[in-house]
Coordinates of C-alpha atoms and ligand atoms in Angstrom, one line a residue:
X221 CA -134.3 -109.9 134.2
X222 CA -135.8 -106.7 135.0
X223 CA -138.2 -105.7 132.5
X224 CA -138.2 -101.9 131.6
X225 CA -142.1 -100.8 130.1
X226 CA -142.2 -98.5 127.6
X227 CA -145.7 -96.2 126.2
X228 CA -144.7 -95.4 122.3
X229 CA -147.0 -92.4 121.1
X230 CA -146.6 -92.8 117.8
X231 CA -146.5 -95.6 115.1
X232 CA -145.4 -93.2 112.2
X233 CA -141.8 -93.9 110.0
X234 CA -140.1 -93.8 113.5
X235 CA -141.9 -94.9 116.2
X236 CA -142.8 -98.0 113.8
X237 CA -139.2 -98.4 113.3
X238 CA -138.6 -98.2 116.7
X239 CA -141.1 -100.9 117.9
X240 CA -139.4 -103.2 114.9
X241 CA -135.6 -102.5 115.9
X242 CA -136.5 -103.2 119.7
X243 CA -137.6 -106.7 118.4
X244 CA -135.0 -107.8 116.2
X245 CA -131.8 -106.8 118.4
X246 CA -133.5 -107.8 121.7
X247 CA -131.5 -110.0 122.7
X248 CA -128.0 -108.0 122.3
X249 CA -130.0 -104.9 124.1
X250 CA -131.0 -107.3 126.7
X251 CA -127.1 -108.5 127.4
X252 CA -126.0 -104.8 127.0
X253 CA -127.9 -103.1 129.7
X254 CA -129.1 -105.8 131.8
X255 CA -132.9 -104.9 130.9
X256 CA -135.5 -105.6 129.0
X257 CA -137.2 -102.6 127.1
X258 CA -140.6 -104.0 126.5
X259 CA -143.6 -101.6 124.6
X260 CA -146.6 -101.9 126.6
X261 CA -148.9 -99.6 124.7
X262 CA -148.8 -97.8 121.7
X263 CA -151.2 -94.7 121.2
X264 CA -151.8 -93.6 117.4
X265 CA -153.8 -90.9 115.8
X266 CA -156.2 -93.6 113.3
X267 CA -156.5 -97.1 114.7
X268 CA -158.2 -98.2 111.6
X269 CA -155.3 -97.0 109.1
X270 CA -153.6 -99.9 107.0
X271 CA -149.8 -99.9 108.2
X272 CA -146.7 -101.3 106.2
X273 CA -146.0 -102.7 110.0
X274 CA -148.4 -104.4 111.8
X275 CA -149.6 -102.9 115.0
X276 CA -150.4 -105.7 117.6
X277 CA -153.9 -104.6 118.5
X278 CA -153.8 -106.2 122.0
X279 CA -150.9 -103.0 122.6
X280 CA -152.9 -100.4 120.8
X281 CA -154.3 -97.3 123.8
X282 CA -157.5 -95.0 122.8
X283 CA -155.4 -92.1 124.1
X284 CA -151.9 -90.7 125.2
X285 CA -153.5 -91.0 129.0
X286 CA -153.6 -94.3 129.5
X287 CA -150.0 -94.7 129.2
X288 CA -149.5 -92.0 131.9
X289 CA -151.8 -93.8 133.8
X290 CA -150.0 -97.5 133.2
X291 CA -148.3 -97.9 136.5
X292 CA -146.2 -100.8 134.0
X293 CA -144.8 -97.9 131.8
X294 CA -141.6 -96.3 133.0
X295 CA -140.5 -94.7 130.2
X296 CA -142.7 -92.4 127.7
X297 CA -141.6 -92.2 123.8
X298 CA -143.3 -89.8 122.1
X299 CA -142.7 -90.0 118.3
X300 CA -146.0 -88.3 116.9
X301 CA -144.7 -84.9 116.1
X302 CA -146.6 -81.9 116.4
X303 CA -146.9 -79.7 119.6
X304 CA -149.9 -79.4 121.8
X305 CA -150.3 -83.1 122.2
X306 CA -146.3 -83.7 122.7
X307 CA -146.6 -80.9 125.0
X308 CA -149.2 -82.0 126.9
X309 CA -148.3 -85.5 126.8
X310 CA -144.4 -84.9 128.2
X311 CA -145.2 -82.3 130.5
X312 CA -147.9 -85.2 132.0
X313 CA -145.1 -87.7 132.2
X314 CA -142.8 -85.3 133.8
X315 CA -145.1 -84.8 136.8
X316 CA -145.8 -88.8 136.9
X317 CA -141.9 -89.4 137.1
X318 CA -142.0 -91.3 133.6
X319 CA -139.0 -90.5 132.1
X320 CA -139.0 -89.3 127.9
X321 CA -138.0 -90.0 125.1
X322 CA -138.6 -88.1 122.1
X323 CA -137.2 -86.8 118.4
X324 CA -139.6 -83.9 118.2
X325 CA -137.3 -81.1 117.7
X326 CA -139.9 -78.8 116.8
X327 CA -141.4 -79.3 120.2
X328 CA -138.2 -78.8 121.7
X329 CA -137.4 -75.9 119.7
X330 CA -140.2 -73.5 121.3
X331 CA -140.5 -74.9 124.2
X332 CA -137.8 -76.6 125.5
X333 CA -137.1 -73.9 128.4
X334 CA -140.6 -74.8 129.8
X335 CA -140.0 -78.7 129.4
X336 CA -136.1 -78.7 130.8
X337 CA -137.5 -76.7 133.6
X338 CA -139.8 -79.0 134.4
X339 CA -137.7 -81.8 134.1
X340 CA -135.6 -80.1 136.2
X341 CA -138.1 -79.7 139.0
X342 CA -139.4 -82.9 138.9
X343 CA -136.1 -84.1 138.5
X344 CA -137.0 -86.7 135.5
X345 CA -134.5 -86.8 132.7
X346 CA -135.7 -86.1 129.0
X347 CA -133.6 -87.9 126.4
X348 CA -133.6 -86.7 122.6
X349 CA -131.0 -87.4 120.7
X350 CA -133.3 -88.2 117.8
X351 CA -134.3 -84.4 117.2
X352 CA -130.7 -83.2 115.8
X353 CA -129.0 -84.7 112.7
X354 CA -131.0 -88.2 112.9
X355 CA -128.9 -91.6 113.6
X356 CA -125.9 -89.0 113.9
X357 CA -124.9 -89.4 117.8
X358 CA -124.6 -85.2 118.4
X359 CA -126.3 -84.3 121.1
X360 CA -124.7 -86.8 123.2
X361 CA -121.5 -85.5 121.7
X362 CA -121.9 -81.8 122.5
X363 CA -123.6 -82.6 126.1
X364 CA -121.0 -85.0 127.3
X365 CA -118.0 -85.8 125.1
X366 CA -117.5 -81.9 124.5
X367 CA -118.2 -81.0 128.4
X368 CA -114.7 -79.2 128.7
X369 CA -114.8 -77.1 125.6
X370 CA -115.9 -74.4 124.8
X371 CA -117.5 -75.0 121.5
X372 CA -116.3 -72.1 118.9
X373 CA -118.5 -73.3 116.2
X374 CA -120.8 -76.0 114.4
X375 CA -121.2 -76.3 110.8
X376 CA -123.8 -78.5 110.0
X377 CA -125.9 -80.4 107.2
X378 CA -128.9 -81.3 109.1
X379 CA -131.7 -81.7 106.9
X380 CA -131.5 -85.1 105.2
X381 CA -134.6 -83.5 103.0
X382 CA -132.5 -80.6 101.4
X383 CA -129.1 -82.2 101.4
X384 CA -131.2 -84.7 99.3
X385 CA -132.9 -82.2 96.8
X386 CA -130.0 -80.0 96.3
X387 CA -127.8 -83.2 95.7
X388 CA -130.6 -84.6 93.0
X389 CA -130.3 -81.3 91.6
X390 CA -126.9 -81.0 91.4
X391 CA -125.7 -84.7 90.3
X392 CA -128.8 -85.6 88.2
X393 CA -130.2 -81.9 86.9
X394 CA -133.3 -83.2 88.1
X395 CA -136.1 -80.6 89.2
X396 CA -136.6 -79.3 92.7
X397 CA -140.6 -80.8 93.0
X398 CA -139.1 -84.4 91.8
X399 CA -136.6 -84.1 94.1
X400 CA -138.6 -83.4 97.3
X401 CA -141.5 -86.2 96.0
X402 CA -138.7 -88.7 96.2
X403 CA -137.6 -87.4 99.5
X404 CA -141.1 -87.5 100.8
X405 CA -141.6 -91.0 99.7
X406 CA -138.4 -92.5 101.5
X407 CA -139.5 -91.4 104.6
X408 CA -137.1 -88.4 105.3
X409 CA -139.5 -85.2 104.8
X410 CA -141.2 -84.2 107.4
X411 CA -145.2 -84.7 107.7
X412 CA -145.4 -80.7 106.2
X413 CA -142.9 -80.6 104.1
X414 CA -142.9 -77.0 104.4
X415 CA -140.9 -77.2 108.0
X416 CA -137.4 -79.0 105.3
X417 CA -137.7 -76.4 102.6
X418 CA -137.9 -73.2 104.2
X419 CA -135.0 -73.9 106.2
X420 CA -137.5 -74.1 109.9
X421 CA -136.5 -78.3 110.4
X422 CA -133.0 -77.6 110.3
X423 CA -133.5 -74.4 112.5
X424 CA -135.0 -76.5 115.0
X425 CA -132.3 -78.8 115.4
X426 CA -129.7 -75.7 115.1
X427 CA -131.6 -74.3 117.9
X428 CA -130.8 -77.4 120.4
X429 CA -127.6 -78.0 119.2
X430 CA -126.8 -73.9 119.8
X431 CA -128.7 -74.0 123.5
X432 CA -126.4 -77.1 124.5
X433 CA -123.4 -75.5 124.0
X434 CA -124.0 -72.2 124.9
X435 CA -126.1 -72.9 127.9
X436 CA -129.2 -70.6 127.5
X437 CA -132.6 -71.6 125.2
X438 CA -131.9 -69.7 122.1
X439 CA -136.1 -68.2 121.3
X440 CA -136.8 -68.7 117.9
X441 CA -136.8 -64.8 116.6
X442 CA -133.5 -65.0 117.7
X443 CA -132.2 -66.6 114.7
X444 CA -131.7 -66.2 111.3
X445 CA -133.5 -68.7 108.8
X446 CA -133.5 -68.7 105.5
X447 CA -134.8 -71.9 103.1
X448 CA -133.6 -73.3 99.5
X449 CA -136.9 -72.9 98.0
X450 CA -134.7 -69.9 95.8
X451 CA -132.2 -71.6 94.7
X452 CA -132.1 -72.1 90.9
X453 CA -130.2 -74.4 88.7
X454 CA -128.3 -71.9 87.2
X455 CA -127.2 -70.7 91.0
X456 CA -125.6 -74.5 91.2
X457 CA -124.5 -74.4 88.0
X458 CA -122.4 -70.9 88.7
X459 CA -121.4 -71.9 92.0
X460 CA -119.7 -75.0 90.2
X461 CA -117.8 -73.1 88.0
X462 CA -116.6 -70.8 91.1
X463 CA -115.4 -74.0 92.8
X464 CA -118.1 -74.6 95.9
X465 CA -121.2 -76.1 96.3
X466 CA -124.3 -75.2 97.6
X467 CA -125.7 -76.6 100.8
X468 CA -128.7 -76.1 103.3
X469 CA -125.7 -75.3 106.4
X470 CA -126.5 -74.8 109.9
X471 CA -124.0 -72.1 111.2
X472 CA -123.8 -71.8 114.8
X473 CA -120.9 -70.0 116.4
X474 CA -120.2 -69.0 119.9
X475 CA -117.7 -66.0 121.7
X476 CA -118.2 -65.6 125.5
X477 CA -117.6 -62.1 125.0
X478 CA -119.2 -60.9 121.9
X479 CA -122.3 -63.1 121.7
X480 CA -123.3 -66.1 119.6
X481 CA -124.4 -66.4 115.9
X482 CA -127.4 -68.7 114.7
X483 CA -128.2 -68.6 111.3
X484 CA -129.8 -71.3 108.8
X485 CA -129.5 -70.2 105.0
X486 CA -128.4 -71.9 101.8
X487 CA -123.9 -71.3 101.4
X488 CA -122.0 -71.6 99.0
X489 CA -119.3 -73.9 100.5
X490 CA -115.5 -74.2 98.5
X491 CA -115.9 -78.0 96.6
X492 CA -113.3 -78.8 98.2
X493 CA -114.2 -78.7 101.9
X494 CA -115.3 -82.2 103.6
X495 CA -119.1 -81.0 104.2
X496 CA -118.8 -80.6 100.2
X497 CA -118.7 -84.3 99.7
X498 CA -121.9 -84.9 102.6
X499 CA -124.5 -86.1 100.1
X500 CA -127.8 -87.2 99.5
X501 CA -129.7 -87.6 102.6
X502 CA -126.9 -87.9 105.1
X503 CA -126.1 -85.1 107.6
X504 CA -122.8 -83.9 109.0
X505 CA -121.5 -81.6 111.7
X506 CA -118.3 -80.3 111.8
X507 CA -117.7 -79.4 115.6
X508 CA -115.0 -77.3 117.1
X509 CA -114.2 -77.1 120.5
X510 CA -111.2 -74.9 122.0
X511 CA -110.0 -78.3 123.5
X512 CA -110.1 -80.9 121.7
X513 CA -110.2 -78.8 118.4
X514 CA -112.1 -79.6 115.2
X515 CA -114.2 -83.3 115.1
X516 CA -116.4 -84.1 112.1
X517 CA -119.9 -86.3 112.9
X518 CA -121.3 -88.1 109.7
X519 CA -124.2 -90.5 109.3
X520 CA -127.7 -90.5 108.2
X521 CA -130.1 -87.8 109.2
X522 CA -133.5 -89.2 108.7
X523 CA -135.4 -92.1 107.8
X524 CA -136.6 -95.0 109.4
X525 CA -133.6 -96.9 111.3
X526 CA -131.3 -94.1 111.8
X527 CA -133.7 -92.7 113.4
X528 CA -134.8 -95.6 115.6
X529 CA -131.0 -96.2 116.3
X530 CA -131.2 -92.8 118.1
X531 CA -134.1 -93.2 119.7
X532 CA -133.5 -96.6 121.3
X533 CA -130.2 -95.7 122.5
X534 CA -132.5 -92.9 124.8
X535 CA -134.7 -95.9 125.8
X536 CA -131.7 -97.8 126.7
X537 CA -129.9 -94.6 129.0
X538 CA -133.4 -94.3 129.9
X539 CA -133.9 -98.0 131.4
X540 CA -130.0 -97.0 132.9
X541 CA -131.4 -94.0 134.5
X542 CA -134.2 -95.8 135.8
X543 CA -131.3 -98.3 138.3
X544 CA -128.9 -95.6 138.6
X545 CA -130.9 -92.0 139.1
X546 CA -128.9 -88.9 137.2
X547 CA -128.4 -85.8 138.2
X548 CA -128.8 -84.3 135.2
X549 CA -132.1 -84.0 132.9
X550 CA -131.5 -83.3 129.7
X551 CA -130.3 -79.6 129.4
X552 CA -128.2 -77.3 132.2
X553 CA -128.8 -74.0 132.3
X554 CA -125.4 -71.4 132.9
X555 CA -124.8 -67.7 132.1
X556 CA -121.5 -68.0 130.6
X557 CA -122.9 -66.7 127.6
X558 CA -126.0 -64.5 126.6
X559 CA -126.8 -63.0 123.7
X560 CA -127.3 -63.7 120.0
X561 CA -126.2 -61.5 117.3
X562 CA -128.8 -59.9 114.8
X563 CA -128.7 -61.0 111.2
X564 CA -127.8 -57.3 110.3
X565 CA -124.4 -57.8 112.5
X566 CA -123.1 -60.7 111.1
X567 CA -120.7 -60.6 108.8
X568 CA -120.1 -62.9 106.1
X569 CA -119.0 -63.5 102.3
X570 CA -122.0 -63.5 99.2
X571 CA -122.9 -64.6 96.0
X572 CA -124.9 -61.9 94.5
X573 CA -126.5 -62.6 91.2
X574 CA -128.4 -59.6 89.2
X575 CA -130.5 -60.2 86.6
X576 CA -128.9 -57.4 84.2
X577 CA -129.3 -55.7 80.5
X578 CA -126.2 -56.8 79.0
X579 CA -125.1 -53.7 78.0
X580 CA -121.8 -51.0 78.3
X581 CA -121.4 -49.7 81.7
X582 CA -123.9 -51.8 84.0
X583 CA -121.1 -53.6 85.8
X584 CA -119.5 -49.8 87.1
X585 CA -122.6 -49.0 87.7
X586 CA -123.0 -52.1 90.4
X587 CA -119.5 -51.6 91.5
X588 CA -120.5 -48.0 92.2
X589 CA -123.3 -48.8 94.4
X590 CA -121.4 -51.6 96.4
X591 CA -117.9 -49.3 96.5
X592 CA -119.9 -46.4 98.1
X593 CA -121.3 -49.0 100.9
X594 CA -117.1 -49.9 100.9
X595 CA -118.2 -53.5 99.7
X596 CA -115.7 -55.3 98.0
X597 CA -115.5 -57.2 95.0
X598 CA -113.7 -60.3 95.0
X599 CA -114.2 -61.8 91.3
X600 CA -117.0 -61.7 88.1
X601 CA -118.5 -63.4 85.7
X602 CA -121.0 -63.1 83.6
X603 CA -121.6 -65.3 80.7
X604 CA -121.9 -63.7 77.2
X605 CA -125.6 -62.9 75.9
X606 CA -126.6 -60.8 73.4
X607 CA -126.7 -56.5 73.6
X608 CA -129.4 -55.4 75.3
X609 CA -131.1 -58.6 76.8
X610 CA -131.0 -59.9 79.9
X611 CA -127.9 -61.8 81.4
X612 CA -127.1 -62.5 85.0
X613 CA -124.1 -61.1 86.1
X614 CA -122.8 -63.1 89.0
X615 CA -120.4 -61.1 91.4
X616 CA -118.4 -62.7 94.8
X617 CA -118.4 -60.3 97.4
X618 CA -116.1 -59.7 100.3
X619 CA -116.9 -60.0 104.3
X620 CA -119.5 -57.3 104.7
X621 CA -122.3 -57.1 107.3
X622 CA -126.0 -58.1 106.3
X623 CA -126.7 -54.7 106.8
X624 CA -124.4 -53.3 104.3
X625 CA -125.4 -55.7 101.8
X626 CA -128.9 -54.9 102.3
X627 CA -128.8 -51.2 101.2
X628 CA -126.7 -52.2 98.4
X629 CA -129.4 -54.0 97.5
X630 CA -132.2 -51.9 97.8
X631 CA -129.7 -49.3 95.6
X632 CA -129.2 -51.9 92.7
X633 CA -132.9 -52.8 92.6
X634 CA -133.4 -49.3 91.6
X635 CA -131.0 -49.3 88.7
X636 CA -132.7 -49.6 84.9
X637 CA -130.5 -51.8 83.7
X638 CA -131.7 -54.1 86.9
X639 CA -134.5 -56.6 85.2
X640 CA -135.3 -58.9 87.9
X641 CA -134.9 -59.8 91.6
X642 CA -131.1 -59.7 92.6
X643 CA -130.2 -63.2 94.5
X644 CA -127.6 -63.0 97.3
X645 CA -126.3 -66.3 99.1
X646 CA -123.8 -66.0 101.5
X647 CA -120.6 -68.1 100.9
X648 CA -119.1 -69.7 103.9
X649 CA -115.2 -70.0 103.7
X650 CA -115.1 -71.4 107.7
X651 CA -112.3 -69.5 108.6
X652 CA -112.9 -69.2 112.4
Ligands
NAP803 P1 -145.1 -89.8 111.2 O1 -144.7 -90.8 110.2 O2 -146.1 -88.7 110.7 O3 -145.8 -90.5 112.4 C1 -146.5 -89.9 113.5 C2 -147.2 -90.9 114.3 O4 -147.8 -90.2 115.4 C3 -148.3 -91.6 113.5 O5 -148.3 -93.0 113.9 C4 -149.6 -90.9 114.0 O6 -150.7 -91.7 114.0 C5 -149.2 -90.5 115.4 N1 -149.9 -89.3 115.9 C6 -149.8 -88.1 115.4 N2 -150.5 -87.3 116.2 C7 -151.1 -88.0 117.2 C8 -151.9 -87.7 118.3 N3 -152.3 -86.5 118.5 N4 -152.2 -88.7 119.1 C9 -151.8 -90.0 118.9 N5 -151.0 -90.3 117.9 C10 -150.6 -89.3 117.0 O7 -143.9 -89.0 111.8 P2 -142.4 -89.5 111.9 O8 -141.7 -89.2 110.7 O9 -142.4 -90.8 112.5 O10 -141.8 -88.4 113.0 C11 -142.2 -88.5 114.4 C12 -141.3 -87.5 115.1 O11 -139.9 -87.8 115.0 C13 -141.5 -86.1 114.7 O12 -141.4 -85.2 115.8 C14 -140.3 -85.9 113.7 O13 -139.9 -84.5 113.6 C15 -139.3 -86.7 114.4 N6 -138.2 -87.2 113.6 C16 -138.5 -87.8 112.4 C17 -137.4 -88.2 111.6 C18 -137.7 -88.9 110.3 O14 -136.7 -89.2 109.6 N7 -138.9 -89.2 109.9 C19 -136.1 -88.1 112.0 C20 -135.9 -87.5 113.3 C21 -136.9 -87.0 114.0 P3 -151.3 -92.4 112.6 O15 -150.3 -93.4 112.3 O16 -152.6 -93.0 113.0 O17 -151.4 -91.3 111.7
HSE804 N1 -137.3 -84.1 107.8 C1 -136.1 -84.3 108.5 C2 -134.9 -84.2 107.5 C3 -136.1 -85.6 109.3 O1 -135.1 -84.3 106.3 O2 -133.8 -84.1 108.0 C4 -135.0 -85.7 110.2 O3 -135.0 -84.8 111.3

C-alpha cells in the first residue's frame, strides 16, 4: 500500500490529537483511501516539555526545515498557530510542492490572498477545514456542496469559547472569569485567550467562510468586530425576559449588487430560533443558498478530536490529491461580488440599555433624542427602583443604521439623568 508521509508542526491540543486519531482508526483510513497517512516528523516549539501524549522522540525535528527538506514528507500539517513561522513554513512547502494542511485561521485570515496565490502559482492545494467552526464540515460545504448557490447569508456560532461562557453564564449564573478558566482548561480557548473574547477568533473564521462564498479575500478592516467582554448578567437576564438569547453570532450576508456585510458582535437572538438552543461549546451555521435554500451545520467547534476529525479528513483529500492532481487549491478568486458595507451602513435591530435616574420624564426625554434621529421604539421596560437612584431602562429599538444609533447615542450620553455608559447590542431577527 502506498504510504503517504506526513511533517506535523505542532504537538499542541490538535496536532497531538491528530497524531493519536491517525493511530487508532488506521486501519479504516487505510481501507477508505487506499493509503497510508504515516507522520514522519513532528517539529515542536520545547522538546523537553512533559506532554499528556507521548511524543516518539525518534519522530521529533529541531526545526520546521527539515520537514521541507524530508524528500519522505508529502504533505505538511501545520498546527502550531501563530503567524510568521506558519507563514514562512507554508509558503516554504508551497514552493517544494508539499501539499498543506492546516487549522490556523488566524494565519489565513490576513494572509490568505498571499498564500492562495501562491498556491495557485505553484499549483499545490492548501486544505483547512479545521480553521472555521472546528469538527463542523463548513468549508467543504460552502466550497463544494454550495458551488451553485449563491449564498444570501450565514449565521453562525463559531467560537466554542464564547458559546461556552455565555451558556455557563446563562444556565448556571456563574461568572464570566470561571467561565473562560473552564473553557481554557478543556482545551477550546485559544493560546491568548484574548483572540475568543474580543470577538477576533470568530472574525477570523467569519472572514474565510465570507471570502469562500463571495469570491474575493475580505481584509481585516473591512469588517465589523465586536467581543462579549460587555456583556453583563443583568444584559442576559433582560434579554430572557424579552424572549431571546444572547450569542457571540457571526453575520455574513452577501447581495451581488449592493455589496456584502461582515460583522462579528454579541445578538440578541429570539429564544425560540434553532441557533437559540446551540450550547455550550458547540458551533452552528445556519447557511442559505438561493438554490438549495436554508441548511443548518451543527457539531463541535473546538477541542481536541473535533478538531483532529477536520484535520485528518485534509490529510486524507490530501493523500487523494497526491494520485489524482486537482485543479483547484484551496480558494478561487471571481469578481462577482466586491465590496463590503461599512458598519455605519448596516442596518439592524438593538438592545439599548441606559443606566438612568429613575425619575418623571427621563423616558420622553430618550424617546425625544431617538424620535428626532426617526428611531423607533419598539417596546420598554424598566424594572422599578426607587426615586431618584439609578435604574436601567432597557428599550428595543427598530431597524436603524449604526450610524443613526450612534448620534443617538452620543445625544443620550449628554443627558443628566444619564448615570453611566449606555449598552447597545444589536438584536438579530434573520429576516433575509
Ligand atoms: P497549542 O495547543 O498551543 O499547540 C501548538 C503547538 O505548536 C505546540 O506543540 C507548540 O510546541 C508548537 N509550536 C508553536 N510554535 C511553534 C514554532 N514556532 N515552532 C515549532 N513548534 C511550534 O495550539 P492548538 O490549540 O493545538 O492549536 C493549533 C492550531 O489549530 C492553531 O492555529 C489554532 O487556532 C487551530 N485550531 C485550534 C482548535 C482548538 O480547539 N484548540 C480548533 C481549531 C483550530 P510546544 O508543545 O513545545 O509548546
Ligand atoms: N478557540 C476556538 C474556539 C477554537 O473557542 O472556538 C476553535 O477554533
Amino acid at each position: 500500500m502506498q504510504k503517504i508521509g506526513i511533517g506535523l508542526a505542532g504537538f499542541g491540543t490538535v496536532g497531538a490529537g491528530v497524531f493519536l486519531n491517525l493511530q487508532r482508526n488506521r486501519l479504516l483510513l487505510a481501507g477508505r483511501i487506499g493509503m497510508e497517512l504515516s507522520v514522519q516528523k513532528i517539529v515542536v516549539r520545547d522538546p523537553a516539555k512533559v506532554r499528556a501524549i507521548t511524543l516518539p522522540p525518534e519522530l521529533l525535528a529541531k526545526s520546521w526545515r527539515e520537514l521541507i527538506d524530508d524528500p519522505d514528507i508529502q504533505i505538511i500539517c501545520e498546527l502550531m498557530g501563530g503567524i510568521d513561522d506558519p507563514l514562512e513554513l507554508i509558503l516554504a512547502a508551497i514552493q517544494a510542492g508539499k501539499i498543506v494542511v492546516t487549522g490556523n485561521k488566524a494565519l489565513l485570515a490576513e494572509h490568505g490572498r498571499e498564500i492562495f496565490a501562491a498556491a495557485m502559482k505553484y499549483r499545490v492545494p492548501v486544505f483547512f477545514e479545521a480553521a472555521a467552526a472546528g469538527g463542523v464540515p463548513i468549508i467543504m460545504a460552502i466550497r463544494e456542496a454550495f458551488i451553485a448557490n449563491h449564498i444570501r447569508s450565514m449565521h453562525g456560532i463559531i467560537n466554542g469559547t464564547c458559546n461556552y461562557i455565555l451558556t455557563q453564564m446563562t444556565e448556571r449564573g456563574i461568572g464570566f472569569q470561571e467561565a473562560l478558566a473552564e473553557a481554557q482548561a478543556s482545551g477550546y480557548a485559544e493560546a491568548d485567550p484574548t483572540l475568543d473574547i474580543n470577538g477576533w477568533d470568530a472574525a477570523h473564521k467569519a472572514i474565510i467562510l465570507a471570502s469562500l462564498a463571495y469570491g474575493f479575500w475580505v481584509g481585516t478592516e473591512q469588517i465589523f468586530v465586536e467581543g462579549i467582554e460587555q456583556i453583563t448578567a443583568d444584559d442576559i437576564r433582560f434579554a430572557r425576559e424579552l424572549g431571546y438569547r444572547i450569542k457571540l453570532l457571526a453575520i455574513i450576508k452577501g447581495d451581488e449588487s449592493s455589496g456584502i456585510e461582515v460583522r462579528v458582535h454579541p445578538a440578541l437572538i429570539p429564544a425560540t430560533h434553532v441557533l437559540a438552543s446551540v450550547h455550550g461549546v458547540f458551533n452552528a451555521v445556519a447557511v442559505q443558498g438561493d438554490v438549495v435554500g436554508e441548511t443548518l451545520f451543527y457539531g463541535r467547534g473546538a477541542g481536541q478530536d473535533p478538531t483532529a476529525s477536520a484535520v485528518i479528513s485534509d490529510l486524507a483529500s490530501a493523500a487523494l490529491a497526491i494520485q489524482a492532481p486537482r485543479s483547484h487549491f484551496g480558494f478561487t478568486p471571481h469578481a462577482l461580488y466586491g465590496r463590503c458595507k461599512t458598519i455605519d451602513e448596516i442596518v439592524s435591530q438593538y438592545y439599548l440599555r441606559i443606566p438612568v435616574l429613575d425619575k418623571p420624564g427621563v423616558l420622553a426625554q430618550v424617546a425625544g433624542v431617538l424620535g428626532a434621529l426617526n428611531i423607533g421604539i419598539s417596546s420598554v421596560i424598566q424594572p422599578e427602583g426607587t426615586e431618584g437612584e439609578a435604574v436601567p431602562l432597557v428599550l428595543m429599538i427598530h431597524d436603524a443604521t449604526n450610524a443613526q444609533m450612534q448620534a443617538a447615542l452620543r445625544e443620550i450620553r449628554a443627558l443628566a439623568a444619564v448615570k453611566a455608559e449606555p449598552r447597545l447590542i444589536r438584536v438579530e431577527s434573520f429576516s433575509s
